[in-house]
Amino acid sequence: MSDKNEAARVGKLSKFKTLNPSDKRRYVTDLLFNNAMFIIIAIAIIYIAIRVPAFLSLSSVVNIISLTAARMPIALGIAGAIVLTGTDISAGRCVGLTACVAASLLQITGYSKKMFPDLDPLPLWSVLLIVMAIGAVVGLVNGFFVAKFKLHPFIVTLSTQLILFGSVLMYLMIGSNNGQTLSGLDSSYTDFVRGTLFKIGTVAVPNYVLYSAILTAIIWVIWNKTEFGKNMFAVGSNEEAANVSGVNVFRTIILVFVLAGIMYGITGFIEGARIASCSANTGLNYESDAIAACVIGGVSFVGGTGKISGIVTGVFLLQIIFVGLNFLSVSANMLYIIKGLIILVACAIDMRKYLARK
């Protein structure tokens, strides 16, 4: 522990000792309430580990890390929209569309159900650029309507969510595909995404864990070391004040959503190979998981607040819970209820912190 952190800890402890009993109780109550989500998750993890010891096995831990890596790009994208006091509920459908596009362009030659029979698998880099471009266009549309017409991001992204879902349904009807699931992917694609990065004992860690880590580092630099990152937090904190200070609010909002769209495209590229079977339901409700992870990780809906480390923590904790619930054989239907409760409680805690600061 650094001298600075130690001094801060000692200072807080000294301040606590000077409080009267009533203020001490209030301080402890606030501390418990503000960290309630982490406390609940910690209790749940301990309970699951006791009930099902295999939950803490090496293969289970690697699976949690892999799932965290797969969902990290979409969470990083949505986090930017939340920093602007908005959200993006089109993210999951964007992931679904880009996953289907990537899968259709990278099916093996000669596959009986190939969507484009006369098309050989394209180079991986070109397909990645295509899906990133699709995501960027979606983000551009979202950002333009939010920035230009001052529409709430929920309304804008609800509209694009429907448009994207209709688009993927129509895309899957091309040729003789007739809406069928896309599979039969070229090995160059699946090996690039799902190939073994390294092994821990006999458990393989997939390549996309590394790709996700690199993306996370890039977004950290963008958020913390660039003028765009500073402008994003300024607009999220107070749009009018940022505008008066010379920040190009219109451009900043658009760039935030374009960057988010690129992250969705990358998520779709990874997801297409990861699940190796893409359909119209690919990406369904991915945005709800990402939003829950961001809020757990401290990205505030009141705007201007958020850290990459918090997002990583939020995604990781959420995947721990989901994997743990699967070990307890909790039904998929109940998972929806649990996700909704997590978002509701996390947002309530976030708003309480905001009101306390005011």
Short mmCIF file of C-alpha atoms in Angstrom, two decimals:
data_model
loop_
_atom_site.label_atom_id
_atom_site.label_comp_id
_atom_site.label_asym_id
_atom_site.label_seq_id
_atom_site.Cartn_x
_atom_site.Cartn_y
_atom_site.Cartn_z
CA MET A 1 0.00 0.00 0.00
CA SER A 2 1.35 3.44 -0.99
CA ASP A 3 1.99 6.18 1.58
CA LYS A 4 -0.79 8.25 -0.02
CA ASN A 5 -3.38 5.47 0.28
CA GLU A 6 -2.27 4.68 3.81
CA ALA A 7 -2.61 8.33 4.80
CA ALA A 8 -6.10 8.48 3.30
CA ARG A 9 -7.12 5.33 5.17
CA VAL A 10 -5.78 6.67 8.46
CA GLY A 11 -7.53 9.98 7.85
CA LYS A 12 -10.90 8.30 7.29
CA LEU A 13 -10.41 6.15 10.41
CA SER A 14 -9.57 9.21 12.53
CA LYS A 15 -12.61 11.05 11.19
CA PHE A 16 -14.84 8.08 11.97
CA LYS A 17 -13.60 7.97 15.58
CA THR A 18 -14.58 11.61 16.12
CA LEU A 19 -18.19 11.03 15.06
CA ASN A 20 -20.94 10.73 17.65
CA PRO A 21 -22.80 7.37 17.90
CA SER A 22 -25.70 8.55 15.71
CA ASP A 23 -23.39 9.73 12.92
CA LYS A 24 -21.36 6.52 13.18
CA ARG A 25 -24.48 4.45 12.66
CA ARG A 26 -25.43 6.60 9.68
CA TYR A 27 -21.90 6.30 8.27
CA VAL A 28 -21.94 2.50 8.58
CA THR A 29 -25.45 2.33 7.09
CA ASP A 30 -24.40 4.45 4.10
CA LEU A 31 -21.27 2.35 3.63
CA LEU A 32 -23.28 -0.88 3.63
CA PHE A 33 -25.99 0.49 1.33
CA ASN A 34 -23.56 2.00 -1.17
CA ASN A 35 -21.74 -1.32 -1.42
CA ALA A 36 -24.84 -3.48 -1.14
CA MET A 37 -24.52 -4.92 -4.65
CA PHE A 38 -20.96 -6.10 -4.06
CA ILE A 39 -21.93 -7.53 -0.68
CA ILE A 40 -24.88 -9.42 -2.17
CA ILE A 41 -22.73 -10.79 -4.99
CA ALA A 42 -19.99 -11.84 -2.56
CA ILE A 43 -22.53 -13.68 -0.38
CA ALA A 44 -23.98 -15.37 -3.49
CA ILE A 45 -20.53 -16.50 -4.64
CA ILE A 46 -19.71 -17.95 -1.23
CA TYR A 47 -23.08 -19.72 -1.08
CA ILE A 48 -22.66 -21.21 -4.58
CA ALA A 49 -19.10 -22.31 -3.84
CA ILE A 50 -20.26 -24.11 -0.69
CA ARG A 51 -23.21 -25.76 -2.44
CA VAL A 52 -21.27 -26.73 -5.58
CA PRO A 53 -17.48 -26.97 -5.00
CA ALA A 54 -16.93 -27.55 -8.74
CA PHE A 55 -17.88 -23.89 -9.21
CA LEU A 56 -14.33 -22.96 -8.16
CA SER A 57 -12.63 -25.59 -10.32
CA LEU A 58 -10.00 -24.53 -12.86
CA SER A 59 -12.23 -25.23 -15.85
CA SER A 60 -15.04 -23.17 -14.30
CA VAL A 61 -12.76 -20.21 -13.59
CA VAL A 62 -11.37 -20.27 -17.15
CA ASN A 63 -14.94 -20.45 -18.47
CA ILE A 64 -15.87 -17.36 -16.44
CA ILE A 65 -12.83 -15.49 -17.74
CA SER A 66 -13.67 -16.51 -21.31
CA LEU A 67 -17.29 -15.36 -20.99
CA THR A 68 -16.09 -12.10 -19.48
CA ALA A 69 -13.78 -11.55 -22.45
CA ALA A 70 -16.57 -12.30 -24.93
CA ARG A 71 -18.93 -9.74 -23.37
CA MET A 72 -16.33 -7.07 -22.64
CA PRO A 73 -16.40 -5.20 -26.00
CA ILE A 74 -20.17 -4.63 -25.95
CA ALA A 75 -19.98 -3.42 -22.34
CA LEU A 76 -17.18 -1.00 -23.24
CA GLY A 77 -19.36 0.36 -26.04
CA ILE A 78 -22.53 0.82 -23.99
CA ALA A 79 -20.53 2.36 -21.14
CA GLY A 80 -19.76 5.39 -23.31
CA ALA A 81 -23.46 5.98 -23.96
CA ILE A 82 -24.20 5.70 -20.23
CA VAL A 83 -21.45 8.22 -19.42
CA LEU A 84 -23.44 10.64 -21.63
CA THR A 85 -26.49 10.00 -19.36
CA GLY A 86 -27.98 7.79 -22.06
CA THR A 87 -28.04 4.14 -23.03
CA ASP A 88 -28.09 1.94 -26.14
CA ILE A 89 -30.65 -0.84 -26.33
CA SER A 90 -29.84 -1.55 -29.99
CA ALA A 91 -26.47 -3.05 -29.05
CA GLY A 92 -27.59 -6.68 -28.87
CA ARG A 93 -29.30 -6.59 -32.25
CA CYS A 94 -26.26 -4.90 -33.76
CA VAL A 95 -24.14 -7.76 -32.41
CA GLY A 96 -26.59 -10.24 -33.93
CA LEU A 97 -26.54 -8.61 -37.35
CA THR A 98 -22.75 -8.32 -37.50
CA ALA A 99 -22.32 -11.91 -36.25
CA CYS A 100 -24.60 -13.17 -39.03
CA VAL A 101 -22.80 -11.07 -41.66
CA ALA A 102 -19.41 -12.37 -40.49
CA ALA A 103 -20.64 -15.97 -40.44
CA SER A 104 -22.19 -15.73 -43.91
CA LEU A 105 -18.98 -14.37 -45.43
CA LEU A 106 -16.79 -16.99 -43.75
CA GLN A 107 -18.61 -20.26 -44.44
CA ILE A 108 -16.48 -23.05 -45.85
CA THR A 109 -16.41 -23.64 -49.61
CA GLY A 110 -18.71 -26.45 -50.68
CA TYR A 111 -20.91 -26.32 -47.59
CA SER A 112 -24.36 -27.56 -48.61
CA LYS A 113 -26.20 -24.76 -46.80
CA LYS A 114 -23.78 -21.97 -47.73
CA MET A 115 -25.60 -18.64 -48.01
CA PHE A 116 -23.41 -17.43 -50.90
CA PRO A 117 -22.45 -20.64 -52.77
CA ASP A 118 -20.21 -18.91 -55.32
CA LEU A 119 -18.30 -16.87 -52.75
CA ASP A 120 -15.08 -18.21 -51.24
CA PRO A 121 -14.36 -17.26 -47.59
CA LEU A 122 -13.10 -13.69 -47.51
CA PRO A 123 -9.89 -12.67 -45.72
CA LEU A 124 -10.50 -12.33 -42.00
CA TRP A 125 -9.28 -8.73 -41.87
CA SER A 126 -11.73 -7.65 -44.59
CA VAL A 127 -14.70 -9.27 -42.80
CA LEU A 128 -13.63 -7.65 -39.53
CA LEU A 129 -13.52 -4.25 -41.25
CA ILE A 130 -16.95 -4.87 -42.80
CA VAL A 131 -18.64 -5.66 -39.48
CA MET A 132 -16.86 -2.77 -37.78
CA ALA A 133 -18.13 -0.49 -40.55
CA ILE A 134 -21.68 -1.80 -40.10
CA GLY A 135 -21.45 -1.11 -36.37
CA ALA A 136 -20.01 2.35 -37.02
CA VAL A 137 -22.90 3.22 -39.35
CA VAL A 138 -25.42 2.11 -36.72
CA GLY A 139 -23.58 4.20 -34.13
CA LEU A 140 -23.50 7.17 -36.52
CA VAL A 141 -27.27 7.00 -36.98
CA ASN A 142 -27.85 6.73 -33.22
CA GLY A 143 -25.45 9.54 -32.43
CA PHE A 144 -26.77 11.85 -35.14
CA PHE A 145 -30.38 11.69 -33.96
CA VAL A 146 -29.36 12.08 -30.32
CA ALA A 147 -27.03 15.01 -31.00
CA LYS A 148 -28.94 16.80 -33.77
CA PHE A 149 -32.54 16.46 -32.61
CA LYS A 150 -31.89 16.09 -28.86
CA LEU A 151 -33.89 12.86 -28.79
CA HIS A 152 -33.45 10.61 -25.79
CA PRO A 153 -31.04 7.76 -26.58
CA PHE A 154 -33.62 5.24 -25.38
CA ILE A 155 -36.08 6.30 -28.10
CA VAL A 156 -33.44 6.46 -30.81
CA THR A 157 -31.88 3.10 -29.99
CA LEU A 158 -35.30 1.48 -29.57
CA SER A 159 -35.99 2.49 -33.17
CA THR A 160 -32.65 1.20 -34.45
CA GLN A 161 -33.12 -1.99 -32.44
CA LEU A 162 -36.28 -2.74 -34.42
CA ILE A 163 -34.64 -1.74 -37.70
CA LEU A 164 -31.66 -4.00 -37.01
CA PHE A 165 -33.86 -6.94 -36.06
CA GLY A 166 -35.85 -6.55 -39.26
CA SER A 167 -32.59 -6.24 -41.20
CA VAL A 168 -31.13 -9.48 -39.84
CA LEU A 169 -34.39 -11.32 -40.54
CA MET A 170 -34.30 -10.10 -44.15
CA TYR A 171 -30.58 -10.86 -44.46
CA LEU A 172 -31.10 -14.45 -43.39
CA MET A 173 -33.70 -14.85 -46.18
CA ILE A 174 -31.16 -14.09 -48.92
CA GLY A 175 -30.85 -16.74 -51.63
CA SER A 176 -31.99 -20.16 -50.57
CA ASN A 177 -31.06 -19.70 -46.90
CA ASN A 178 -34.71 -19.18 -45.99
CA GLY A 179 -33.96 -17.89 -42.49
CA GLN A 180 -31.85 -20.89 -41.49
CA THR A 181 -29.11 -20.80 -38.88
CA LEU A 182 -25.66 -20.00 -40.30
CA SER A 183 -23.03 -22.62 -39.54
CA GLY A 184 -20.27 -24.50 -41.34
CA LEU A 185 -17.70 -21.79 -40.64
CA ASP A 186 -14.23 -21.80 -42.17
CA SER A 187 -11.54 -23.09 -39.83
CA SER A 188 -9.42 -19.96 -40.34
CA TYR A 189 -12.22 -17.97 -38.67
CA THR A 190 -12.95 -20.32 -35.79
CA ASP A 191 -9.26 -20.98 -35.12
CA PHE A 192 -8.50 -17.26 -35.08
CA VAL A 193 -11.20 -16.59 -32.49
CA ARG A 194 -11.52 -19.83 -30.53
CA GLY A 195 -8.04 -21.25 -30.99
CA THR A 196 -5.93 -21.97 -27.93
CA LEU A 197 -4.01 -18.97 -26.65
CA PHE A 198 -2.31 -21.06 -23.97
CA LYS A 199 -3.18 -23.85 -21.58
CA ILE A 200 -3.43 -23.93 -17.81
CA GLY A 201 -2.92 -27.59 -17.11
CA THR A 202 -5.35 -29.26 -19.49
CA VAL A 203 -7.71 -26.27 -19.71
CA ALA A 204 -7.36 -24.11 -22.83
CA VAL A 205 -7.70 -20.33 -22.76
CA PRO A 206 -9.14 -19.10 -26.12
CA ASN A 207 -7.53 -16.45 -28.32
CA TYR A 208 -10.35 -13.96 -27.92
CA VAL A 209 -9.33 -13.42 -24.28
CA LEU A 210 -6.21 -11.68 -25.61
CA TYR A 211 -8.20 -9.68 -28.17
CA SER A 212 -10.59 -8.50 -25.47
CA ALA A 213 -7.69 -7.47 -23.23
CA ILE A 214 -6.16 -5.44 -26.07
CA LEU A 215 -9.49 -3.73 -26.78
CA THR A 216 -9.92 -2.92 -23.10
CA ALA A 217 -6.46 -1.32 -23.03
CA ILE A 218 -7.25 0.72 -26.15
CA ILE A 219 -10.52 2.02 -24.72
CA TRP A 220 -8.74 2.86 -21.45
CA VAL A 221 -6.28 5.01 -23.39
CA ILE A 222 -9.09 6.68 -25.34
CA TRP A 223 -11.06 7.44 -22.19
CA ASN A 224 -8.16 8.62 -20.05
CA LYS A 225 -5.42 9.94 -22.34
CA THR A 226 -7.18 11.68 -25.21
CA GLU A 227 -9.04 14.95 -25.65
CA PHE A 228 -12.05 12.99 -26.88
CA GLY A 229 -12.20 11.08 -23.57
CA LYS A 230 -12.06 14.30 -21.56
CA ASN A 231 -14.78 15.82 -23.73
CA MET A 232 -16.98 12.74 -23.30
CA PHE A 233 -16.89 13.02 -19.51
CA ALA A 234 -17.40 16.79 -19.72
CA VAL A 235 -20.51 16.40 -21.88
CA GLY A 236 -21.81 13.65 -19.60
CA SER A 237 -21.31 15.79 -16.49
CA ASN A 238 -22.90 18.95 -17.89
CA GLU A 239 -23.62 19.36 -21.58
CA GLU A 240 -24.29 23.10 -21.39
CA ALA A 241 -21.14 23.81 -19.41
CA ALA A 242 -19.10 21.68 -21.83
CA ASN A 243 -20.51 23.63 -24.78
CA VAL A 244 -19.66 26.96 -23.13
CA SER A 245 -16.14 25.64 -22.47
CA GLY A 246 -15.59 25.10 -26.19
CA VAL A 247 -16.32 21.38 -26.41
CA ASN A 248 -17.90 20.33 -29.70
CA VAL A 249 -20.87 18.55 -28.11
CA PHE A 250 -22.39 17.43 -31.42
CA ARG A 251 -19.19 15.76 -32.60
CA THR A 252 -18.46 14.23 -29.19
CA ILE A 253 -21.88 12.56 -28.94
CA ILE A 254 -21.62 11.16 -32.46
CA LEU A 255 -18.11 9.83 -31.86
CA VAL A 256 -19.17 8.14 -28.62
CA PHE A 257 -21.94 6.25 -30.43
CA VAL A 258 -19.72 5.45 -33.44
CA LEU A 259 -17.09 4.00 -31.11
CA ALA A 260 -19.82 2.01 -29.38
CA GLY A 261 -21.01 0.68 -32.74
CA ILE A 262 -17.48 -0.42 -33.64
CA MET A 263 -17.33 -2.31 -30.34
CA TYR A 264 -20.61 -4.05 -31.19
CA GLY A 265 -19.22 -5.04 -34.58
CA ILE A 266 -16.13 -6.55 -32.97
CA THR A 267 -18.36 -8.36 -30.46
CA GLY A 268 -20.37 -9.77 -33.37
CA PHE A 269 -17.21 -10.94 -35.14
CA ILE A 270 -16.04 -12.75 -32.00
CA GLU A 271 -19.49 -14.10 -31.19
CA GLY A 272 -20.04 -15.51 -34.66
CA ALA A 273 -17.04 -17.84 -34.30
CA ARG A 274 -17.50 -18.43 -30.58
CA ILE A 275 -20.99 -19.87 -30.87
CA ALA A 276 -20.36 -21.13 -34.46
CA SER A 277 -24.09 -21.06 -35.18
CA CYS A 278 -25.71 -17.69 -35.87
CA SER A 279 -29.42 -17.00 -36.13
CA ALA A 280 -31.85 -14.09 -35.77
CA ASN A 281 -31.75 -14.62 -32.00
CA THR A 282 -27.99 -14.12 -31.76
CA GLY A 283 -27.32 -11.11 -29.55
CA LEU A 284 -30.76 -11.20 -27.93
CA ASN A 285 -30.66 -9.26 -24.62
CA TYR A 286 -26.89 -8.87 -24.73
CA GLU A 287 -27.42 -5.18 -24.02
CA SER A 288 -29.19 -5.91 -20.73
CA ASP A 289 -26.18 -7.89 -19.49
CA ALA A 290 -23.83 -5.11 -20.60
CA ILE A 291 -25.92 -2.38 -18.94
CA ALA A 292 -26.11 -4.37 -15.71
CA ALA A 293 -22.34 -4.92 -15.74
CA CYS A 294 -21.66 -1.21 -16.33
CA VAL A 295 -23.94 -0.08 -13.51
CA ILE A 296 -22.46 -2.65 -11.12
CA GLY A 297 -19.03 -1.36 -12.12
CA GLY A 298 -19.88 2.21 -11.21
CA VAL A 299 -20.76 3.76 -14.58
CA SER A 300 -23.45 6.18 -13.45
CA PHE A 301 -26.65 6.95 -15.35
CA VAL A 302 -26.48 10.50 -14.01
CA GLY A 303 -23.54 10.97 -16.36
CA GLY A 304 -19.89 11.87 -16.31
CA THR A 305 -18.79 8.97 -14.12
CA GLY A 306 -17.15 5.68 -15.01
CA LYS A 307 -13.89 3.75 -15.02
CA ILE A 308 -12.66 0.98 -17.29
CA SER A 309 -11.54 -0.99 -14.24
CA GLY A 310 -15.08 -0.77 -12.89
CA ILE A 311 -16.54 -2.08 -16.17
CA VAL A 312 -14.13 -5.02 -16.17
CA THR A 313 -15.09 -5.77 -12.56
CA GLY A 314 -18.80 -5.49 -13.36
CA VAL A 315 -18.66 -7.84 -16.35
CA PHE A 316 -16.56 -10.33 -14.39
CA LEU A 317 -18.86 -10.34 -11.35
CA LEU A 318 -21.94 -10.68 -13.53
CA GLN A 319 -20.50 -13.70 -15.34
CA ILE A 320 -19.57 -15.25 -12.00
CA ILE A 321 -23.19 -14.95 -10.92
CA PHE A 322 -24.59 -16.35 -14.19
CA VAL A 323 -22.19 -19.30 -14.23
CA GLY A 324 -22.87 -19.94 -10.55
CA LEU A 325 -26.62 -19.94 -11.13
CA ASN A 326 -26.15 -22.45 -13.93
CA PHE A 327 -24.26 -24.66 -11.48
CA LEU A 328 -27.30 -24.40 -9.19
CA SER A 329 -29.50 -25.42 -12.15
CA VAL A 330 -31.48 -22.20 -12.02
CA SER A 331 -33.82 -22.03 -15.02
CA ALA A 332 -33.13 -19.67 -17.92
CA ASN A 333 -36.49 -18.02 -17.23
CA MET A 334 -35.44 -17.13 -13.69
CA LEU A 335 -32.21 -15.60 -15.04
CA TYR A 336 -34.25 -12.86 -16.73
CA ILE A 337 -35.85 -11.98 -13.39
CA ILE A 338 -32.46 -11.93 -11.67
CA LYS A 339 -30.96 -9.71 -14.39
CA GLY A 340 -33.84 -7.27 -14.02
CA LEU A 341 -33.45 -7.15 -10.25
CA ILE A 342 -29.70 -6.57 -10.56
CA ILE A 343 -30.23 -3.59 -12.87
CA LEU A 344 -32.99 -2.18 -10.66
CA VAL A 345 -31.02 -2.48 -7.42
CA ALA A 346 -27.78 -1.21 -8.98
CA CYS A 347 -29.53 1.85 -10.45
CA ALA A 348 -31.26 2.57 -7.10
CA ILE A 349 -27.90 2.48 -5.31
CA ASP A 350 -26.36 4.68 -8.00
CA MET A 351 -29.11 7.28 -7.66
CA ARG A 352 -28.83 7.24 -3.87
CA LYS A 353 -25.11 7.99 -4.16
CA TYR A 354 -25.87 10.85 -6.55
CA LEU A 355 -28.48 12.38 -4.25
CA ALA A 356 -26.14 12.04 -1.28
CA ARG A 357 -23.44 13.96 -3.16
CA LYS A 358 -25.90 16.75 -3.91
#
